[in-house]
Amino acid sequence: MVFGRGKKAKKEAASEPEDVREDGAAESANAATAESGRSVTGPFDVSEISSRDGYVDLGALLIAPREGLQLRLEVEEATQRVVAVTMDLDASSLQLQAFAAPRSEGLWDEIREQIGQSVGGQGGQVEEIQGDFGTELVAKLPSSASDGSQGYRVARFIGVDGPRWFLRGVFGGEAAQNRDAAAGLEELFRKIVVIRGDNPMPPRDLLQLRLPKDAPGPVPPGTPEFEQPERGPEITQIG
């Protein structure tokens, strides 16, 4: 597995804190059911694993290594803050961002609507579909080919609400349109572990990512190598 850094050109806007209250027993029961399914199939909260050994530690996210996997951290140019990590596997990519979320309700429904508005504002189209991770979005954005012809760039958005966190994934390349091509990255997505931390945070604030710390002792198989920085995928600017 190869590990590198990328740059993210557009600054993420901070969200204002939101007041959240529970709206009744039915909503709490639905949330508990959703949590039960996620805690079995992943992605996982750090409280749901027995050990952090064997993961690539990126701060808010723990990622399981895999042969042929390349990781790139996307850095905000203005602040040098790490704002996303992208997993590249074969001809596909999966960009990851983790956010703080309210205790009693998820963010994915609201974020899907905002992604749709953002894509529409860029002259694109979105379609809601049902997949293994629940409701997903497939976005088509206008794009110019090298020969000047006009076409579309496709991205597939997935979102998972966890305990006080929200994890968003954006598939690019073949995985955006081909379920078979996405299988490897989907498996890695299910193995991700989110570390929310105990500090109070406004909903939608990005959870802090970082370069992995150097570990003492022998280098285990699959430990990432480092490469020169690259610009992150343009799809990071959506939503």
mmCIF file of C-alpha atoms in Angstrom:
data_model
loop_
_atom_site.group_PDB
_atom_site.id
_atom_site.type_symbol
_atom_site.label_atom_id
_atom_site.label_comp_id
_atom_site.label_asym_id
_atom_site.label_seq_id
_atom_site.Cartn_x
_atom_site.Cartn_y
_atom_site.Cartn_z
ATOM 1 C CA MET A 1 0.000 0.000 0.000
ATOM 2 C CA VAL A 2 1.297 3.435 -0.957
ATOM 3 C CA PHE A 3 0.685 6.574 1.074
ATOM 4 C CA GLY A 4 0.976 10.170 -0.056
ATOM 5 C CA ARG A 5 -0.322 13.687 0.421
ATOM 6 C CA GLY A 6 -2.579 15.731 -1.806
ATOM 7 C CA LYS A 7 -3.790 19.316 -1.797
ATOM 8 C CA LYS A 8 -7.356 20.513 -1.535
ATOM 9 C CA ALA A 9 -7.757 23.914 -3.115
ATOM 10 C CA LYS A 10 -11.102 24.965 -1.723
ATOM 11 C CA LYS A 11 -11.537 25.843 1.955
ATOM 12 C CA GLU A 12 -14.273 24.057 3.902
ATOM 13 C CA ALA A 13 -16.752 26.460 5.488
ATOM 14 C CA ALA A 14 -17.323 25.985 9.212
ATOM 15 C CA SER A 15 -20.914 25.343 10.280
ATOM 16 C CA GLU A 16 -22.655 27.085 13.117
ATOM 17 C CA PRO A 17 -23.609 25.068 16.217
ATOM 18 C CA GLU A 18 -27.122 23.701 16.168
ATOM 19 C CA ASP A 19 -29.543 23.111 19.011
ATOM 20 C CA VAL A 20 -30.789 19.544 18.871
ATOM 21 C CA ARG A 21 -33.491 17.837 20.908
ATOM 22 C CA GLU A 22 -35.060 14.411 20.805
ATOM 23 C CA ASP A 23 -38.415 14.309 19.046
ATOM 24 C CA GLY A 24 -39.963 11.240 20.613
ATOM 25 C CA ALA A 25 -39.658 7.535 21.244
ATOM 26 C CA ALA A 26 -40.250 6.533 17.610
ATOM 27 C CA GLU A 27 -37.256 8.540 16.368
ATOM 28 C CA SER A 28 -35.045 7.130 19.138
ATOM 29 C CA ALA A 29 -36.105 3.589 18.268
ATOM 30 C CA ASN A 30 -35.325 4.137 14.585
ATOM 31 C CA ALA A 31 -31.921 5.559 15.439
ATOM 32 C CA ALA A 32 -31.158 2.599 17.686
ATOM 33 C CA THR A 33 -32.087 0.165 14.918
ATOM 34 C CA ALA A 34 -29.832 1.945 12.422
ATOM 35 C CA GLU A 35 -26.973 1.974 14.919
ATOM 36 C CA SER A 36 -27.361 -1.738 15.559
ATOM 37 C CA GLY A 37 -26.993 -2.522 11.854
ATOM 38 C CA ARG A 38 -23.992 -0.249 11.378
ATOM 39 C CA SER A 39 -22.218 -1.561 14.457
ATOM 40 C CA VAL A 40 -22.373 -5.056 12.931
ATOM 41 C CA THR A 41 -21.525 -4.306 9.295
ATOM 42 C CA GLY A 42 -19.374 -1.162 9.678
ATOM 43 C CA PRO A 43 -18.028 1.449 9.456
ATOM 44 C CA PHE A 44 -17.266 1.244 13.161
ATOM 45 C CA ASP A 45 -16.907 3.550 16.115
ATOM 46 C CA VAL A 46 -13.633 3.185 18.006
ATOM 47 C CA SER A 47 -15.623 1.922 21.010
ATOM 48 C CA GLU A 48 -16.712 -1.077 18.917
ATOM 49 C CA ILE A 49 -13.263 -2.548 18.219
ATOM 50 C CA SER A 50 -11.011 -4.406 20.631
ATOM 51 C CA SER A 51 -7.655 -3.131 19.336
ATOM 52 C CA ARG A 52 -6.236 -0.453 17.028
ATOM 53 C CA ASP A 53 -3.351 -2.678 15.986
ATOM 54 C CA GLY A 54 -3.011 -3.300 12.256
ATOM 55 C CA TYR A 55 -4.717 -0.078 11.148
ATOM 56 C CA VAL A 56 -3.235 2.980 9.453
ATOM 57 C CA ASP A 57 -3.831 5.703 12.066
ATOM 58 C CA LEU A 58 -4.864 9.009 10.461
ATOM 59 C CA GLY A 59 -6.232 10.627 13.608
ATOM 60 C CA ALA A 60 -10.011 10.648 13.228
ATOM 61 C CA LEU A 61 -9.939 7.616 10.914
ATOM 62 C CA LEU A 62 -8.341 4.190 11.191
ATOM 63 C CA ILE A 63 -7.982 2.445 7.823
ATOM 64 C CA ALA A 64 -7.264 -1.232 7.213
ATOM 65 C CA PRO A 65 -4.297 -1.829 4.849
ATOM 66 C CA ARG A 66 -4.729 -3.720 1.593
ATOM 67 C CA GLU A 67 -2.325 -4.747 -1.149
ATOM 68 C CA GLY A 68 -2.408 -2.236 -3.996
ATOM 69 C CA LEU A 69 -4.164 0.473 -1.979
ATOM 70 C CA GLN A 70 -2.832 4.026 -2.242
ATOM 71 C CA LEU A 71 -3.756 6.682 0.326
ATOM 72 C CA ARG A 72 -3.579 10.430 -0.278
ATOM 73 C CA LEU A 73 -4.220 13.132 2.299
ATOM 74 C CA GLU A 74 -5.794 16.285 0.896
ATOM 75 C CA VAL A 75 -4.478 19.471 2.469
ATOM 76 C CA GLU A 76 -6.224 22.826 2.558
ATOM 77 C CA GLU A 77 -3.763 25.251 1.027
ATOM 78 C CA ALA A 78 -4.658 28.277 3.162
ATOM 79 C CA THR A 79 -4.286 26.563 6.539
ATOM 80 C CA GLN A 80 -2.346 23.381 5.714
ATOM 81 C CA ARG A 81 -5.094 21.493 7.530
ATOM 82 C CA VAL A 82 -5.754 17.920 6.400
ATOM 83 C CA VAL A 83 -9.389 17.899 5.266
ATOM 84 C CA ALA A 84 -9.851 14.532 3.517
ATOM 85 C CA VAL A 85 -8.219 11.227 2.724
ATOM 86 C CA THR A 86 -8.622 9.497 -0.636
ATOM 87 C CA MET A 87 -8.221 5.765 -1.172
ATOM 88 C CA ASP A 88 -7.117 4.769 -4.688
ATOM 89 C CA LEU A 89 -7.510 1.142 -5.716
ATOM 90 C CA ASP A 90 -7.112 -0.092 -9.290
ATOM 91 C CA ALA A 91 -8.982 2.417 -11.510
ATOM 92 C CA SER A 92 -11.236 3.778 -8.750
ATOM 93 C CA SER A 93 -11.082 6.187 -5.826
ATOM 94 C CA LEU A 94 -12.987 6.805 -2.607
ATOM 95 C CA GLN A 95 -12.666 10.141 -0.843
ATOM 96 C CA LEU A 96 -13.430 10.144 2.898
ATOM 97 C CA GLN A 97 -14.421 12.912 5.287
ATOM 98 C CA ALA A 98 -15.663 12.545 8.862
ATOM 99 C CA PHE A 99 -17.735 15.175 10.673
ATOM 100 C CA ALA A 100 -19.094 15.797 14.151
ATOM 101 C CA ALA A 101 -22.833 15.139 14.401
ATOM 102 C CA PRO A 102 -25.646 15.658 16.932
ATOM 103 C CA ARG A 103 -26.200 12.952 19.504
ATOM 104 C CA SER A 104 -29.868 12.307 18.718
ATOM 105 C CA GLU A 105 -30.123 12.559 14.919
ATOM 106 C CA GLY A 106 -28.080 11.998 11.760
ATOM 107 C CA LEU A 107 -26.872 14.387 9.069
ATOM 108 C CA TRP A 108 -27.103 12.331 5.878
ATOM 109 C CA ASP A 109 -30.659 13.305 4.887
ATOM 110 C CA GLU A 110 -29.867 17.004 5.105
ATOM 111 C CA ILE A 111 -26.446 16.676 3.467
ATOM 112 C CA ARG A 112 -27.906 14.755 0.496
ATOM 113 C CA GLU A 113 -30.255 17.653 -0.167
ATOM 114 C CA GLN A 114 -27.397 20.154 -0.026
ATOM 115 C CA ILE A 115 -25.243 18.051 -2.366
ATOM 116 C CA GLY A 116 -28.120 17.982 -4.840
ATOM 117 C CA GLN A 117 -28.436 21.772 -4.690
ATOM 118 C CA SER A 118 -24.679 22.195 -5.141
ATOM 119 C CA VAL A 119 -24.533 19.859 -8.136
ATOM 120 C CA GLY A 120 -27.593 21.498 -9.689
ATOM 121 C CA GLY A 121 -25.963 24.894 -9.276
ATOM 122 C CA GLN A 122 -23.020 23.620 -11.334
ATOM 123 C CA GLY A 123 -25.308 22.500 -14.141
ATOM 124 C CA GLY A 124 -25.242 18.845 -13.106
ATOM 125 C CA GLN A 125 -27.817 16.222 -12.225
ATOM 126 C CA VAL A 126 -28.327 13.940 -9.216
ATOM 127 C CA GLU A 127 -30.234 10.698 -8.765
ATOM 128 C CA GLU A 128 -31.082 8.983 -5.480
ATOM 129 C CA ILE A 129 -30.593 5.209 -5.496
ATOM 130 C CA GLN A 130 -30.767 2.469 -2.885
ATOM 131 C CA GLY A 131 -27.544 0.586 -2.194
ATOM 132 C CA ASP A 132 -25.836 -1.487 0.470
ATOM 133 C CA PHE A 133 -25.275 1.662 2.550
ATOM 134 C CA GLY A 134 -28.871 2.872 2.293
ATOM 135 C CA THR A 135 -29.831 5.900 0.224
ATOM 136 C CA GLU A 136 -27.020 7.042 -2.080
ATOM 137 C CA LEU A 137 -26.566 9.846 -4.598
ATOM 138 C CA VAL A 138 -25.180 9.541 -8.116
ATOM 139 C CA ALA A 139 -24.083 12.925 -9.430
ATOM 140 C CA LYS A 140 -23.260 13.864 -13.020
ATOM 141 C CA LEU A 141 -21.297 17.076 -13.510
ATOM 142 C CA PRO A 142 -20.443 18.776 -16.795
ATOM 143 C CA SER A 143 -16.853 18.129 -17.815
ATOM 144 C CA SER A 144 -14.629 18.949 -20.790
ATOM 145 C CA ALA A 145 -12.497 16.218 -22.388
ATOM 146 C CA SER A 146 -8.936 16.807 -23.583
ATOM 147 C CA ASP A 147 -10.198 17.187 -27.153
ATOM 148 C CA GLY A 148 -12.607 19.923 -26.111
ATOM 149 C CA SER A 149 -15.756 17.803 -26.311
ATOM 150 C CA GLN A 150 -18.335 18.129 -23.540
ATOM 151 C CA GLY A 151 -19.404 15.258 -21.324
ATOM 152 C CA TYR A 152 -20.112 14.336 -17.715
ATOM 153 C CA ARG A 153 -18.013 13.382 -14.739
ATOM 154 C CA VAL A 154 -19.786 10.902 -12.443
ATOM 155 C CA ALA A 155 -19.467 10.614 -8.670
ATOM 156 C CA ARG A 156 -21.344 8.376 -6.237
ATOM 157 C CA PHE A 157 -21.957 9.657 -2.699
ATOM 158 C CA ILE A 158 -22.566 7.449 0.330
ATOM 159 C CA GLY A 159 -23.090 8.507 3.932
ATOM 160 C CA VAL A 160 -23.183 6.728 7.276
ATOM 161 C CA ASP A 161 -24.433 8.241 10.533
ATOM 162 C CA GLY A 162 -22.607 6.935 13.612
ATOM 163 C CA PRO A 163 -22.619 7.839 17.317
ATOM 164 C CA ARG A 164 -22.011 11.625 17.255
ATOM 165 C CA TRP A 165 -20.209 11.398 13.889
ATOM 166 C CA PHE A 166 -21.029 11.276 10.198
ATOM 167 C CA LEU A 167 -18.801 9.628 7.565
ATOM 168 C CA ARG A 168 -19.105 10.614 3.913
ATOM 169 C CA GLY A 169 -17.608 8.715 1.003
ATOM 170 C CA VAL A 170 -17.364 9.819 -2.644
ATOM 171 C CA PHE A 171 -16.616 7.177 -5.276
ATOM 172 C CA GLY A 172 -14.841 8.253 -8.444
ATOM 173 C CA GLY A 173 -13.559 6.453 -11.524
ATOM 174 C CA GLU A 174 -15.042 3.079 -12.432
ATOM 175 C CA ALA A 175 -16.497 2.594 -8.931
ATOM 176 C CA ALA A 176 -18.849 5.542 -9.446
ATOM 177 C CA GLN A 177 -20.872 3.603 -12.048
ATOM 178 C CA ASN A 178 -19.885 -0.050 -11.735
ATOM 179 C CA ARG A 179 -20.823 -1.954 -8.569
ATOM 180 C CA ASP A 180 -18.361 -4.730 -9.326
ATOM 181 C CA ALA A 181 -15.525 -2.214 -9.664
ATOM 182 C CA ALA A 182 -16.552 -0.648 -6.339
ATOM 183 C CA ALA A 183 -16.508 -3.904 -4.351
ATOM 184 C CA GLY A 184 -12.941 -3.586 -3.066
ATOM 185 C CA LEU A 185 -13.370 0.001 -1.887
ATOM 186 C CA GLU A 186 -16.772 -0.779 -0.373
ATOM 187 C CA GLU A 187 -15.155 -3.547 1.675
ATOM 188 C CA LEU A 188 -12.485 -1.121 2.899
ATOM 189 C CA PHE A 189 -15.163 1.470 3.710
ATOM 190 C CA ARG A 190 -16.926 -1.043 5.967
ATOM 191 C CA LYS A 191 -13.673 -1.625 7.869
ATOM 192 C CA ILE A 192 -13.068 2.066 8.622
ATOM 193 C CA VAL A 193 -13.020 3.039 12.296
ATOM 194 C CA VAL A 194 -14.044 6.577 13.285
ATOM 195 C CA ILE A 195 -12.560 8.271 16.365
ATOM 196 C CA ARG A 196 -14.917 11.107 17.327
ATOM 197 C CA GLY A 197 -13.220 12.144 20.560
ATOM 198 C CA ASP A 198 -14.949 13.520 23.653
ATOM 199 C CA ASN A 199 -14.529 17.260 23.040
ATOM 200 C CA PRO A 200 -17.705 19.257 22.298
ATOM 201 C CA MET A 201 -17.901 20.170 18.594
ATOM 202 C CA PRO A 202 -20.536 21.929 16.487
ATOM 203 C CA PRO A 203 -22.336 19.598 14.058
ATOM 204 C CA ARG A 204 -20.615 19.430 10.636
ATOM 205 C CA ASP A 205 -17.175 20.369 11.965
ATOM 206 C CA LEU A 206 -14.539 18.178 10.313
ATOM 207 C CA LEU A 207 -12.916 15.636 12.585
ATOM 208 C CA GLN A 208 -9.167 16.155 12.618
ATOM 209 C CA LEU A 209 -7.065 14.057 10.250
ATOM 210 C CA ARG A 210 -3.271 13.864 10.266
ATOM 211 C CA LEU A 211 -0.304 12.038 8.810
ATOM 212 C CA PRO A 212 0.344 8.719 10.570
ATOM 213 C CA LYS A 213 2.887 8.767 13.352
ATOM 214 C CA ASP A 214 6.081 6.770 12.930
ATOM 215 C CA ALA A 215 5.812 3.546 14.914
ATOM 216 C CA PRO A 216 8.882 2.091 16.648
ATOM 217 C CA GLY A 217 10.101 -1.421 15.876
ATOM 218 C CA PRO A 218 9.933 -3.549 12.715
ATOM 219 C CA VAL A 219 7.775 -2.364 9.816
ATOM 220 C CA PRO A 220 4.765 -4.700 9.472
ATOM 221 C CA PRO A 221 3.594 -5.954 6.050
ATOM 222 C CA GLY A 222 1.386 -3.488 4.209
ATOM 223 C CA THR A 223 2.758 -0.403 5.985
ATOM 224 C CA PRO A 224 2.337 2.613 3.666
ATOM 225 C CA GLU A 225 5.224 4.143 1.797
ATOM 226 C CA PHE A 226 5.416 7.902 1.202
ATOM 227 C CA GLU A 227 5.272 9.658 -2.155
ATOM 228 C CA GLN A 228 5.364 13.255 -3.408
ATOM 229 C CA PRO A 229 2.252 15.420 -2.820
ATOM 230 C CA GLU A 230 -0.473 15.486 -5.451
ATOM 231 C CA ARG A 231 -3.530 17.653 -5.923
ATOM 232 C CA GLY A 232 -6.652 15.950 -4.624
ATOM 233 C CA PRO A 233 -9.535 15.020 -6.956
ATOM 234 C CA GLU A 234 -11.811 17.860 -8.069
ATOM 235 C CA ILE A 235 -14.839 16.032 -6.698
ATOM 236 C CA THR A 236 -13.789 17.177 -3.203
ATOM 237 C CA GLN A 237 -15.364 20.534 -4.050
ATOM 238 C CA ILE A 238 -18.884 19.092 -4.229
ATOM 239 C CA GLY A 239 -21.159 19.408 -1.195
#
